[in-house]
Structure formats: structure tokens, C-alpha cells
Short mmCIF file of C-alpha atoms and ligand atoms in Angstrom, two decimals:
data_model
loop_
_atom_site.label_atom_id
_atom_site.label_comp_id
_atom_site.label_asym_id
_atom_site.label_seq_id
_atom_site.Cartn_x
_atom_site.Cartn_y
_atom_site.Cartn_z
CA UNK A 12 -7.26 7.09 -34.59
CA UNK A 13 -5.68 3.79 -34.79
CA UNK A 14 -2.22 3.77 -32.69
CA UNK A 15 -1.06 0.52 -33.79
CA UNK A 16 2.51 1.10 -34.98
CA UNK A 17 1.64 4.56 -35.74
CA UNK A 18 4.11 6.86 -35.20
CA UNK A 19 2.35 9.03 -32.99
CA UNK A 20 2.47 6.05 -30.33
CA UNK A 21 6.13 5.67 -30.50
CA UNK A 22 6.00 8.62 -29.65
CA UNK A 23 4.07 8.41 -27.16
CA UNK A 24 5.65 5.56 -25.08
CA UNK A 25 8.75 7.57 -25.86
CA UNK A 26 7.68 10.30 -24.01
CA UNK A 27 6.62 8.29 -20.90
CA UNK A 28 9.90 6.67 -20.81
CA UNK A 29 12.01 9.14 -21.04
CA UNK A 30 9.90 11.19 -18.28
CA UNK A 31 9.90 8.15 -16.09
CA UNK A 32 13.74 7.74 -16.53
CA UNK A 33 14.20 11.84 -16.03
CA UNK A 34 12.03 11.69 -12.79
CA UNK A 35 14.20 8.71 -11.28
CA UNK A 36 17.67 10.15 -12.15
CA UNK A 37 15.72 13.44 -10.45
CA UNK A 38 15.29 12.04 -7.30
CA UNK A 39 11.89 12.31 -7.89
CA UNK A 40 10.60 8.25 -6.94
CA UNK A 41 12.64 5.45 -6.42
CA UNK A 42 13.67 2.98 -7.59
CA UNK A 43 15.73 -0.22 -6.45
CA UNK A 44 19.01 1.04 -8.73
CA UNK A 45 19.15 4.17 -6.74
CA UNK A 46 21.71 6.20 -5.34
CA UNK A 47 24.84 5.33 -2.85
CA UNK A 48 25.61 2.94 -0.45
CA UNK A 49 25.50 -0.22 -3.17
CA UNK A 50 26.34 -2.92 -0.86
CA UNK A 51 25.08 -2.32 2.35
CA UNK A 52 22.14 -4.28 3.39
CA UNK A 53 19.59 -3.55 6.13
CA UNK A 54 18.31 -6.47 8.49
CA UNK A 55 14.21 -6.91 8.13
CA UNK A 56 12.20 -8.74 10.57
CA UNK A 57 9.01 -10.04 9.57
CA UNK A 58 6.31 -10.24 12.91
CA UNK A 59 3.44 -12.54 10.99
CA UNK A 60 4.14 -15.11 8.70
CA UNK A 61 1.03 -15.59 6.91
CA UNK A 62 -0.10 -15.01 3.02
CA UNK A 63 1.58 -11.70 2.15
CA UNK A 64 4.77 -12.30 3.95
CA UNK A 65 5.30 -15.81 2.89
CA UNK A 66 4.44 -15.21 -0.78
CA UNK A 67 5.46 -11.74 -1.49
CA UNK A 68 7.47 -10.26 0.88
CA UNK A 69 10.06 -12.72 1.75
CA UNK A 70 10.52 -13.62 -1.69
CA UNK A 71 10.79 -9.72 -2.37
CA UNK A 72 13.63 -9.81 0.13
CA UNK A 73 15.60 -11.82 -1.66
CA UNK A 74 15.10 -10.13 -4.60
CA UNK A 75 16.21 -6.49 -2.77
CA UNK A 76 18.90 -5.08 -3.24
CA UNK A 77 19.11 -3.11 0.39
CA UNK A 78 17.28 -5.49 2.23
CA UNK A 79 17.67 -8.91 3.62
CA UNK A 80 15.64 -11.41 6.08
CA UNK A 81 17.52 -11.83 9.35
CA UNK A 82 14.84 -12.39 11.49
CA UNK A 83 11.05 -13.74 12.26
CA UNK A 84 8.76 -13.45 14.82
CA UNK A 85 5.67 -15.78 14.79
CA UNK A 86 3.41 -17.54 17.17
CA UNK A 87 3.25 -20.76 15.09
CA UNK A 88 6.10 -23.42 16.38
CA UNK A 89 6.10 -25.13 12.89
CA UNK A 90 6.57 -22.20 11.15
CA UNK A 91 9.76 -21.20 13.14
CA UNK A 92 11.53 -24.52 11.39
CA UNK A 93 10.01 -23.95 7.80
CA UNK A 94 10.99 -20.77 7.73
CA UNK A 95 14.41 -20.89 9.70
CA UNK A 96 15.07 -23.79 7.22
CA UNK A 97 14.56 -21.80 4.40
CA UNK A 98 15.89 -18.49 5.03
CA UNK A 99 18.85 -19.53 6.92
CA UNK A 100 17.46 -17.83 10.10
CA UNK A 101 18.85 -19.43 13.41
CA UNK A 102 16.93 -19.50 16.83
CA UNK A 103 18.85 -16.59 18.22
CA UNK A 104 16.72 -14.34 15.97
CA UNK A 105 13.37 -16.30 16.12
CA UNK A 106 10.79 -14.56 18.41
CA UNK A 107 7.42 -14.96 19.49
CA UNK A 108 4.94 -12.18 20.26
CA UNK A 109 5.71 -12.35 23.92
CA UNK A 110 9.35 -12.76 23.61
CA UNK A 111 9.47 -10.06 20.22
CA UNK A 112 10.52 -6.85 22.74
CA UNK A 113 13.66 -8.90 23.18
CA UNK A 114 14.21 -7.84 19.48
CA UNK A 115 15.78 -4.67 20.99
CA UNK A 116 19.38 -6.52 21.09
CA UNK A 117 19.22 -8.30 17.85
CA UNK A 118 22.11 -6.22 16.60
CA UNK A 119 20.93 -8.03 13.16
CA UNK A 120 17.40 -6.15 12.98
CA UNK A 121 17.26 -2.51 11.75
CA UNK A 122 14.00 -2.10 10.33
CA UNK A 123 10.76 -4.95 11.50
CA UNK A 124 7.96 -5.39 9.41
CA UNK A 125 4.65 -5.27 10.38
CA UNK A 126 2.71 -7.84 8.22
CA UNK A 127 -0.19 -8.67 11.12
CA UNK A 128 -4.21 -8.06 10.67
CA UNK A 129 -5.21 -4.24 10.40
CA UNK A 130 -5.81 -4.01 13.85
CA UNK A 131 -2.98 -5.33 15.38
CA UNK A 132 -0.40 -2.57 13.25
CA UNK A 133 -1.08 -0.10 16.38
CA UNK A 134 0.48 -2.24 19.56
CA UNK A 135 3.51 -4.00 17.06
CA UNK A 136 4.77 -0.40 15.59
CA UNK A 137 4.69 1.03 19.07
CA UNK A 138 6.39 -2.04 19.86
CA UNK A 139 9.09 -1.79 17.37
CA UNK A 140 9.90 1.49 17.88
CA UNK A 141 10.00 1.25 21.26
CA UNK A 142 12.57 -1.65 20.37
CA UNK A 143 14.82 1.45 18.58
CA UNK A 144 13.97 -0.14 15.23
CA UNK A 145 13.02 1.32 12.29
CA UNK A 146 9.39 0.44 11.54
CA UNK A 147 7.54 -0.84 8.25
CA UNK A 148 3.71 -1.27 8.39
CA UNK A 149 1.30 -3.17 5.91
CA UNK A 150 -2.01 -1.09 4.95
CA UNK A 151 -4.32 -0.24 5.90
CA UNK A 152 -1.61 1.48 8.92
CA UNK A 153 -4.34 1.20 11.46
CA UNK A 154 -8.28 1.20 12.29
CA UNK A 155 -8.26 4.57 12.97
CA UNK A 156 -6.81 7.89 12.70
CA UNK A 157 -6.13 8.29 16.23
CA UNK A 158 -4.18 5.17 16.27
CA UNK A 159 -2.24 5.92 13.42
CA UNK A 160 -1.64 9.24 15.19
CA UNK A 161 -0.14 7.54 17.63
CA UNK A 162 1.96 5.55 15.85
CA UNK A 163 3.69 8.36 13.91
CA UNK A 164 4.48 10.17 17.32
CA UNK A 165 5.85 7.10 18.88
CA UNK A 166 8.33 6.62 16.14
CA UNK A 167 8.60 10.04 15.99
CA UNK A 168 9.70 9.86 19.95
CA UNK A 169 11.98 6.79 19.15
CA UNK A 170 13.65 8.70 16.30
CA UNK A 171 13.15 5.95 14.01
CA UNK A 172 11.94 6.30 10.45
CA UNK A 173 8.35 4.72 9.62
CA UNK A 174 7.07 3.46 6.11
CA UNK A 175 3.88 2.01 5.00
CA UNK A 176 3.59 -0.62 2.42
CA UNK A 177 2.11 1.21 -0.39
CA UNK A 178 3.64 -0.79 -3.01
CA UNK A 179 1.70 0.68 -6.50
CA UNK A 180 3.38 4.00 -5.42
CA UNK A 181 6.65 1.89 -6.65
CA UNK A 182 4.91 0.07 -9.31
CA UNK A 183 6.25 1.57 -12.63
CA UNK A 184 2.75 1.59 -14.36
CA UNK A 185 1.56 3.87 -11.39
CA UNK A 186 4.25 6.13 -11.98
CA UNK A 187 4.03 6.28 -15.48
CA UNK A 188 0.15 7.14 -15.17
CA UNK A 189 1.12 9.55 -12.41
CA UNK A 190 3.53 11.21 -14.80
CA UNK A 191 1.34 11.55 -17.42
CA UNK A 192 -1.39 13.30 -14.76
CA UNK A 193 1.26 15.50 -13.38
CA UNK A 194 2.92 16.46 -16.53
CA UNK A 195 -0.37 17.10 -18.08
CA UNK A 196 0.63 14.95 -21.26
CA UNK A 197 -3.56 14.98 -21.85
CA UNK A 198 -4.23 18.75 -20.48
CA UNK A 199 -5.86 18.95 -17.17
CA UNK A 200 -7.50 16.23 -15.28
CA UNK A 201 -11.07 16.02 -14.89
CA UNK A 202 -12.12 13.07 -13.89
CA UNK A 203 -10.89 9.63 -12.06
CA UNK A 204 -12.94 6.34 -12.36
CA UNK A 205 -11.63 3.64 -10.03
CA UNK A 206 -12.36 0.17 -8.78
CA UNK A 207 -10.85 -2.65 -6.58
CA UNK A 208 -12.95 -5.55 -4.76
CA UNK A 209 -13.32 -9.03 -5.21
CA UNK A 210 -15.46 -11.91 -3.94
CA UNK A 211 -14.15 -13.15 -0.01
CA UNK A 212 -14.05 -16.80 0.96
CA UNK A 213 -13.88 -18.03 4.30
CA UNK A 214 -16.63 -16.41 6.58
CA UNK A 215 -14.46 -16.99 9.72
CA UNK A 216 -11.38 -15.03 8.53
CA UNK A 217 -10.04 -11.76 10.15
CA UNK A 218 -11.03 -9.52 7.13
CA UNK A 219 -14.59 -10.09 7.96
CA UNK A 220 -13.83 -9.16 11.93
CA UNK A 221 -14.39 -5.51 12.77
CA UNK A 222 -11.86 -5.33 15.79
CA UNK A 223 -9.02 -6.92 13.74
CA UNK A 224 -9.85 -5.45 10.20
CA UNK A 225 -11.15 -2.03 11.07
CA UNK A 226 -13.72 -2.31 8.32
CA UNK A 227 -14.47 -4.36 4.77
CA UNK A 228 -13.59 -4.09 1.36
CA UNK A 229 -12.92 -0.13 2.12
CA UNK A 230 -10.42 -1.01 4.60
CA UNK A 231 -8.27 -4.01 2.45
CA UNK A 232 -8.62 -3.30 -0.83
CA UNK A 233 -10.70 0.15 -1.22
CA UNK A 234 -7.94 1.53 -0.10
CA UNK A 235 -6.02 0.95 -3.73
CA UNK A 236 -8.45 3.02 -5.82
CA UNK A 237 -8.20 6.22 -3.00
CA UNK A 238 -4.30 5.92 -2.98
CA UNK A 239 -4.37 5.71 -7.07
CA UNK A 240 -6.79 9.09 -6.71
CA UNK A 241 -4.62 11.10 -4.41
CA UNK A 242 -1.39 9.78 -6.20
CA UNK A 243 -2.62 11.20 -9.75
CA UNK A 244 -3.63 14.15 -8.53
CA UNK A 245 -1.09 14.71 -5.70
CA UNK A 246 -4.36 16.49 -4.11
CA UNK A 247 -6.50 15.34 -0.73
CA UNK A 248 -9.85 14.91 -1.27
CA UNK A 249 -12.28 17.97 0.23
CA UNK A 250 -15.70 16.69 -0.12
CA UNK A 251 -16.77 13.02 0.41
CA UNK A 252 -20.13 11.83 -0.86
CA UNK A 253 -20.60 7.78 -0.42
CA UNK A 254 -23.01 5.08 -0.25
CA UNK A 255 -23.10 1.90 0.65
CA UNK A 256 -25.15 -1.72 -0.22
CA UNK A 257 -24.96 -5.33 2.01
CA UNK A 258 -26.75 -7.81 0.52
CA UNK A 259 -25.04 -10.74 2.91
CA UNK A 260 -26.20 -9.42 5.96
CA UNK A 261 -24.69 -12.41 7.83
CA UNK A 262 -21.23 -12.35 6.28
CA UNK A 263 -20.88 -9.07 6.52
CA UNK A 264 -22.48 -8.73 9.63
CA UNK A 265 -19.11 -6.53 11.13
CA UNK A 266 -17.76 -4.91 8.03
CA UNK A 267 -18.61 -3.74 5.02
CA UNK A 268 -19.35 -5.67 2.03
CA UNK A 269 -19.91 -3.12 -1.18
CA UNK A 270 -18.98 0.93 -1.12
CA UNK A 271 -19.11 3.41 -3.88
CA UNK A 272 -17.86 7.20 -3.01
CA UNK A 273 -17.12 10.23 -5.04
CA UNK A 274 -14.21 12.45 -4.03
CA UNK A 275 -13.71 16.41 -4.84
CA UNK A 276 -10.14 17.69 -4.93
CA UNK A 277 -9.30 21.55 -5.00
CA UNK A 278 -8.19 21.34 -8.33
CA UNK A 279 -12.00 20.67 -9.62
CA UNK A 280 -11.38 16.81 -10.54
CA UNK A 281 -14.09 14.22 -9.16
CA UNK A 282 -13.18 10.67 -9.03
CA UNK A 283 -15.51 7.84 -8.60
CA UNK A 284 -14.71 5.36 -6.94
CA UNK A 285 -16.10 1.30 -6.03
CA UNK A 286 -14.58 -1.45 -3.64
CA UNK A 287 -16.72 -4.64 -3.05
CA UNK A 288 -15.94 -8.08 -1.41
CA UNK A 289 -18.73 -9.92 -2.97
CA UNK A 290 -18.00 -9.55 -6.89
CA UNK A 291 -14.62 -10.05 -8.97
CA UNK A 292 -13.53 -8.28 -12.01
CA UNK A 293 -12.94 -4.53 -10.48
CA UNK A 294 -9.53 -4.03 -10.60
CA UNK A 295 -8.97 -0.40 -12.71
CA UNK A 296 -8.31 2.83 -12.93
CA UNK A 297 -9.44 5.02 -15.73
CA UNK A 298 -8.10 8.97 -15.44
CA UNK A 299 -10.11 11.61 -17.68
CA UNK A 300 -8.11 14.80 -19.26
CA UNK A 301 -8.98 17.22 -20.97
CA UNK A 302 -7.22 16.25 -24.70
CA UNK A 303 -7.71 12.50 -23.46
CA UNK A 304 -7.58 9.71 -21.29
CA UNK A 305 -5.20 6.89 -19.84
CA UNK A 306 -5.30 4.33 -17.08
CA UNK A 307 -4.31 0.48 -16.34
CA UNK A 308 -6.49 -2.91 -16.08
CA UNK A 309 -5.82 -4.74 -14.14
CA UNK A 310 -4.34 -1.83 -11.62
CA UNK A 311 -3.65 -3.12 -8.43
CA UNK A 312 -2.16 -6.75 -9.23
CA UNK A 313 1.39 -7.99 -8.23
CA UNK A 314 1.62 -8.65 -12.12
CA UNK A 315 0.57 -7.98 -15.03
CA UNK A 316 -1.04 -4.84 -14.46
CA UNK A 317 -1.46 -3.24 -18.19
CA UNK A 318 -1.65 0.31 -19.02
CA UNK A 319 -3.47 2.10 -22.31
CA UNK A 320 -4.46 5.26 -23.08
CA UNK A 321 -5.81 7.09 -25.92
CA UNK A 322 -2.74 7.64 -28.10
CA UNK A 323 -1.44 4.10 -27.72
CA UNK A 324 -0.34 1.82 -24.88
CA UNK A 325 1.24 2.57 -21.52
CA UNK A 326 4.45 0.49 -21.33
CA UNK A 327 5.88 0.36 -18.60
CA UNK A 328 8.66 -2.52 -17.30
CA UNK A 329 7.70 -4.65 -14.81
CA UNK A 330 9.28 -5.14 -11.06
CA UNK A 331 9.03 -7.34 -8.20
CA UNK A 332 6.81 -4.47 -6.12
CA UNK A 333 7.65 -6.15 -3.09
CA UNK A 334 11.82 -5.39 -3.35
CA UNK A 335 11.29 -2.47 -4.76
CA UNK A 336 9.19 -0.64 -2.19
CA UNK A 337 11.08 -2.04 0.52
CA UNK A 338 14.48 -0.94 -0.90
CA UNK A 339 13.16 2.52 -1.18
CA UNK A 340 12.22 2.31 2.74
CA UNK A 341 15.86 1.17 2.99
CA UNK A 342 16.74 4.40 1.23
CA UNK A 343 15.73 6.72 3.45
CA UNK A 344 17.05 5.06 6.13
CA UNK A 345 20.54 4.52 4.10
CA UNK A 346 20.72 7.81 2.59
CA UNK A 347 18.08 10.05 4.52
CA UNK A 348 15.93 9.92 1.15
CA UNK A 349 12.42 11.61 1.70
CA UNK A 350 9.84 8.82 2.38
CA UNK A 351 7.21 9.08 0.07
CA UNK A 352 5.53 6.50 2.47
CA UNK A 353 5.57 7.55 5.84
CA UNK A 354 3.07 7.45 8.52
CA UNK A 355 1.07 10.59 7.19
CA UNK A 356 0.23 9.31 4.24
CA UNK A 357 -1.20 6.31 5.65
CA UNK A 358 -2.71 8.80 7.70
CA UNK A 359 -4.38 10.75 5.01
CA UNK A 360 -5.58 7.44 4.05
CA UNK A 361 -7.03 6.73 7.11
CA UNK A 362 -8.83 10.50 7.22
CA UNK A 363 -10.25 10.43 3.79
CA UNK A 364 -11.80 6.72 4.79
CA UNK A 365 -12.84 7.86 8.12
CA UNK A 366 -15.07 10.71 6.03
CA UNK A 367 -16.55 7.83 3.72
CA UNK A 368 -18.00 6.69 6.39
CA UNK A 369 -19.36 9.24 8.33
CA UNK A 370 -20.90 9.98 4.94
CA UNK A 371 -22.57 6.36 5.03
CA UNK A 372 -23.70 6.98 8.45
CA UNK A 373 -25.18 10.38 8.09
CA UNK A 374 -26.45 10.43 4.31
CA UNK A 375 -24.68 13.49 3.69
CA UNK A 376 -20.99 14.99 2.33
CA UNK A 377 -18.13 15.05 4.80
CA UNK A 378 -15.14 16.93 4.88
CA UNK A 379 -12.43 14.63 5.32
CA UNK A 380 -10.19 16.13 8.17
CA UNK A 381 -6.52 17.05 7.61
CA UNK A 382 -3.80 15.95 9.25
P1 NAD B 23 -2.94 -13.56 6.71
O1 NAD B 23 -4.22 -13.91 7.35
O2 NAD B 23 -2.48 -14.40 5.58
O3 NAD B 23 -1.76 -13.54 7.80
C1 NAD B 23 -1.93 -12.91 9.04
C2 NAD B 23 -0.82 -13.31 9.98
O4 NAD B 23 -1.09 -12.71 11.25
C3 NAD B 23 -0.69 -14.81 10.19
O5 NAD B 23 0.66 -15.13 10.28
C4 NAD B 23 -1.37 -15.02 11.53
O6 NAD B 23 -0.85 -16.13 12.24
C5 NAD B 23 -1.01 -13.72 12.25
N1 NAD B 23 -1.96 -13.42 13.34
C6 NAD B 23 -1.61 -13.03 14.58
N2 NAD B 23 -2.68 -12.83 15.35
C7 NAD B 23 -3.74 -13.07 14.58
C8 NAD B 23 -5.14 -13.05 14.83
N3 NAD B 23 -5.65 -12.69 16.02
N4 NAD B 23 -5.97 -13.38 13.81
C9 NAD B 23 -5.49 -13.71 12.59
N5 NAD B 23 -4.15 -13.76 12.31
C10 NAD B 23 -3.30 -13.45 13.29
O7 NAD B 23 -3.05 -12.05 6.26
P2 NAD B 23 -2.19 -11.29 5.16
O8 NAD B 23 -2.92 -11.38 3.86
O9 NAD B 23 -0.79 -11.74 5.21
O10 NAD B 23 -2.35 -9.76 5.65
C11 NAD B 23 -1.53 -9.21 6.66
C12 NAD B 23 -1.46 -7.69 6.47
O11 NAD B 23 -0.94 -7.42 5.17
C13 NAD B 23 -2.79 -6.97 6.53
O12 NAD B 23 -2.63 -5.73 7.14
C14 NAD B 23 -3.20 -6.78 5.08
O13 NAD B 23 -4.03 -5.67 4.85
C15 NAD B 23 -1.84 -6.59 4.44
N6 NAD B 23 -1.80 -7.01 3.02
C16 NAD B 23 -1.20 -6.19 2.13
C17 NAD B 23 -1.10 -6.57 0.81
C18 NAD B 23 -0.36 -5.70 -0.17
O14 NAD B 23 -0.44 -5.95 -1.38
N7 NAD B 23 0.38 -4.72 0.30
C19 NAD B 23 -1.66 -7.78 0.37
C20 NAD B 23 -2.26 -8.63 1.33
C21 NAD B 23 -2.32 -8.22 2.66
#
């Protein structure tokens, strides 16, 4: 059938629109328009100033609504000025990593950011909570599950709310693919196809060090195609089945290099899934129905990510992910909002890649645990 300005396709992108604008005025995701409390803004502090917070977040700040910068902690002098410059961020609120438990009195500091490598998230939440702040972590949340156990009972202990920086679950494509799974717009799902790697530079960087990235390409970008499974389905995987190939043995000497796993959820669907750091190009989802089939590629860029599906394109209007999924952490805080990204579901995460790879290790199907 050819959709091209057929009527069936305005339709179509009718249909996702108008369930992605019922779901918001619902309560059911958020977005940065939502709800009360227009003008107050919460103070962020970023701890690590390096790609992601330089390039994304901070810039994401300023585009938030709820949120604004009011403080940094790094261990790089020149970055203190650059940034301080910049931001408008004086020295009171500059820390370093031995001075950041001082952040405790910065009256101007109600949520810090955790934006260090995987395995430092564990000791800097704790940290931060410990502060009394409230406490946003970049993904992976942790190496392990125990850790990220830990994490969700110390802020749990502090009283303090704790988010993790799952921005496609904000990223209006996502949600419009996730509508059209949950509302069964194509009958039942049957199958998910998904993919996210890419070739890694630098053989001295922290990604490629086990104790400070907790794995590979599973760990840092892998991660995307599991969270796009579980958030079209809205189901935890219950059987695990994966494999794995290194063909650099000595770049990859601590983590892995290529993975590919199939999942099982309860409701029958099987997704298959890939996540590499020696090849570019996978960057997809591709979700299977029964009456048809939808997805986006590219998926899991900060832009551009373009949906399509059987009856037509997916359109969806773009945001700055960044603001966006930091304003909704701001939201729960502001108006005691559910968190749709709290420390269990970077937990679940962290369970369902824990069972990939015990199945690597032992050749065999795991059960992921539950939380
Ligand atoms: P990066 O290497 O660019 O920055 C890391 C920062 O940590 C730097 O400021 C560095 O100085 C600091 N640091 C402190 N101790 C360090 C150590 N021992 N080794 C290396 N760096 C150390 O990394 P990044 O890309 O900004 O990633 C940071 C976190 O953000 C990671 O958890 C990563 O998975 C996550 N991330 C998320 C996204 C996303 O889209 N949500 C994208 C990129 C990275």
C-alpha cells in the first residue's frame, strides 16, 4: 500500500498525536509543559564535567524549564574557570571530589547529578544523599545489582528522591512507538528487533576499563535496545539466551566488544537484540505486531531519530531530551509526580544484563532475577 499522502496515513499520524497528547494531559509521561509550580526552579549540581555534561546536559539546563545549573564539582582546576565563566557559577559553589560532601550547606543545590564513569555512580549517589540532596544518576546506575541495591536504600534512608538518566523514555518518538505497542494500534506484539553499538576510539579510555565501566558495549550503549524492549512491552524479560564474539582480543581485553541476546517476556513476545563497539550503523528498533509493524532509525540519537511504520510515518516533534528528562525528575520532586525513572528501573536494567551474562558464561538460558 503506498501511504504517501494517502488518507489512511493522516490518519494514522492523527491517531498517534492525539494519543500522545491524551496520555500527557493524563498524567501518563511527562513532559517539560507539565503541571504546577511554573516558576520555581530546582538547583542541579553537576559532579564530572566531561562529554555528556558539557555538551548535553548543561546546555539542557538552560533549556529546562524546572531546572537550573548552580553548582559544579570537578577535579580539573581549568575547568572550574571555563565553566564558572560560563554559567555564572561563583567559587562558593565550586567543589572538588574531596571537598563535594561540603555540598550539604549549599542551600543552592537540591538535586546533584551524577555524570561520572559507570563505576564511580555507587560512592557519589551515596554521597549525595548522604549530603540530603536529591540524587540524579547517568546509566548504566551501577556495575552491579548489588550496588545499585544499595544505592536505592541509601536514598531511600536519606528520604531523597533518585532518578536515572533514561532520556528516550522522554524522547517523543519513544513514546509514540510505546503508544502504539501499548494501545495495540497493530494488534498484539510479537516480536522486537533491536540494535545499538558503534566503533570505540581511544584504547586507553574508561569504557574499555572493567572496574570503571562495569562491562562493554552491553554496559554503555546495549543498554538502549533492552530499555526500548521493556519500555514497549512494559514487561521484564523471563528467559535470557545470549552470545557473545571478540575479535580484538587486546582492546577488549576487560570488556566486551560484540553481544547479541534474545529476551522472552510473559506476554509471548521475543526480542532480539545486538550491541557492538567495533562496527557503526546499529542504531534501531523495529517492533513486530500482529496487523503490522513500526519502529525508528536512527533510535537512540540526541536528534534526528525518525520513526515509520507500515501505514505511514511516525511523526513525532522533536525535544531537547536532555531538559526534558531532567524537568520531569524536577517534577516529582516539585509536585510528588511518580518517577518513571527511579532507582528500580535502573535496577531491572542492571538484573536483566546481569542474566546476559551469566548466559555468556554458562552457554545456557538464565532467568533474569527480580527485584
Ligand atoms: P567522559 O569520559 O566524557 O567524562 C567523564 C568525567 O568523569 C570527566 O569529567 C572525568 O574527568 C571524570 N572522571 C573522574 N574520575 C575519572 C576516572 N577515574 N576516569 C575517567 N574519568 C574520570 O564520559 P561521559 O561520556 O561524560 O560519560 C559519563 C557518564 O554518562 C557515564 O556513566 C556514561 O554512561 C553516561 N552517558 C550517558 C549518555 C546518555 O545519553 N544518557 C551519553 C554519554 C554518556
Amino acid at each position: 500500500m503506498s501511504i504517501s499522502n494517502s488518507s489512511d496515513r493522516r490518519t494514522f499520524v492523527k491517531t498517534v498525536s492525539a494519543s500522545l497528547a491524551a496520555g500527557a494531559a493524563a498524567g501518563g509521561f511527562f513532559t517539560s509543559s507539565a503541571k504546577a509550580n511554573d516558576d520555581k526552579k530546582l538547583g542541579f549540581a553537576l559532579v564530572g564535567l566531561g562529554g555528556l555534561s558539557t555538551n548535553q546536559i548543561a546546555p539542557g539546563l538552560l533549556n529546562s524549564k524546572h531546572c537550573k545549573l548552580t553548582a559544579i564539582v570537578t577535579d580539573t582546576p581549568e575547568k572550574e574557570k571555563v565553566w564558572g565563566d560560563k554559567y555564572g557559577i561563583t567559587q562558593d559553589h565550586i567543589y572538588n571530589y574531596d571537598s563535594f560532601d561540603k555540598i550539604a550547606n549549599d542551600d543552592t543545590v537540591d538535586v546533584i547529578y551524577i555524570v561520572l564513569p559507570n563505576g564511580m555512580h555507587p560512592e557519589y549517589v551515596k554521597r549525595a544523599a548522604k549530603a540530603g540532596k536529591h540524587v540524579f544518576c547517568e546509566k548504566p546506575m551501577a556495575n552491579t545489582s548489588k550496588d545499585c541495591r544499595e544505592m536505592i536504600d541509601a536514598c531511600q534512608k536519606a528520604n531523597r528522591n533518585l532518578g536515572i538518566g533514561y532520556r528516550c523514555q522522554f524522547e517523543p518518538h519513544h513514546q509514540a512507538c510505546r503508544e502504539l505497542a501499548q494501545q495495540k494500534t497493530f494488534g498484539d506484539l510479537k516480536f522486537i528487533n533491536a540494535g545499538f553499538g558503534f566503533k570505540i576510539g581511544d584504547p586507553t579510555q574508561w569504557r574499555l576499563r572493567r572496574d570503571l565501566a562495569g562491562g562493554g558495549a552491553l554496559m554503555d550503549v546495549g543498554i538502549y535496545a533492552l530499555q526500548a524492549c521493556r519500555f514497549l512491552t512494559g514487561e521484564e524479560p523471563i528467559e535470557i539466551v545470549a552470545r557473545e564474539t571478540k575479535t580484538d582480543l587486546q582492546k577488549f581485553a576487560e570488556v566486551d566488544e560484540t553481544i547479541t541476546w534474545e529476551m522472552k517476556f510473559p506476554s509471548g513476545v521475543l526480542a532480539n537484540c545486538v550491541t557492538t563497539y567495533n562496527f557503526n550503523g546499529v542504531n534501531q528498533f523495529r517492533a513486530f505486531a500482529s496487523n503490522g509493524e513500526f519502529g525508528l532509525n536512527p533510535a537512540f540519537s540526541y536528534k534526528g531519530n525518525k520513526g515509520s511504520s507500515s501505514k505511514g510515518p511516525i511523526e513525532a516533534i522533536e525535544t531537547d531530551q536532555f531538559a526534558v528528562e531532567m524537568d520531569a525528575f524536577a517534577q516529582t520532586i516539585l509536585t510528588e509526580q511518580p518517577n518513571q525513572v527511579s532507582g528500580e528501573e535502573g535496577l531491572r536494567d542492571l538484573l536483566a544484563i546481569e542474566a546476559i551474562y551469566a548466559s555468556i558464561a554458562q552457554g545456557k538460558m538464565v532467568k533474569p532475577e527480580t527485584v
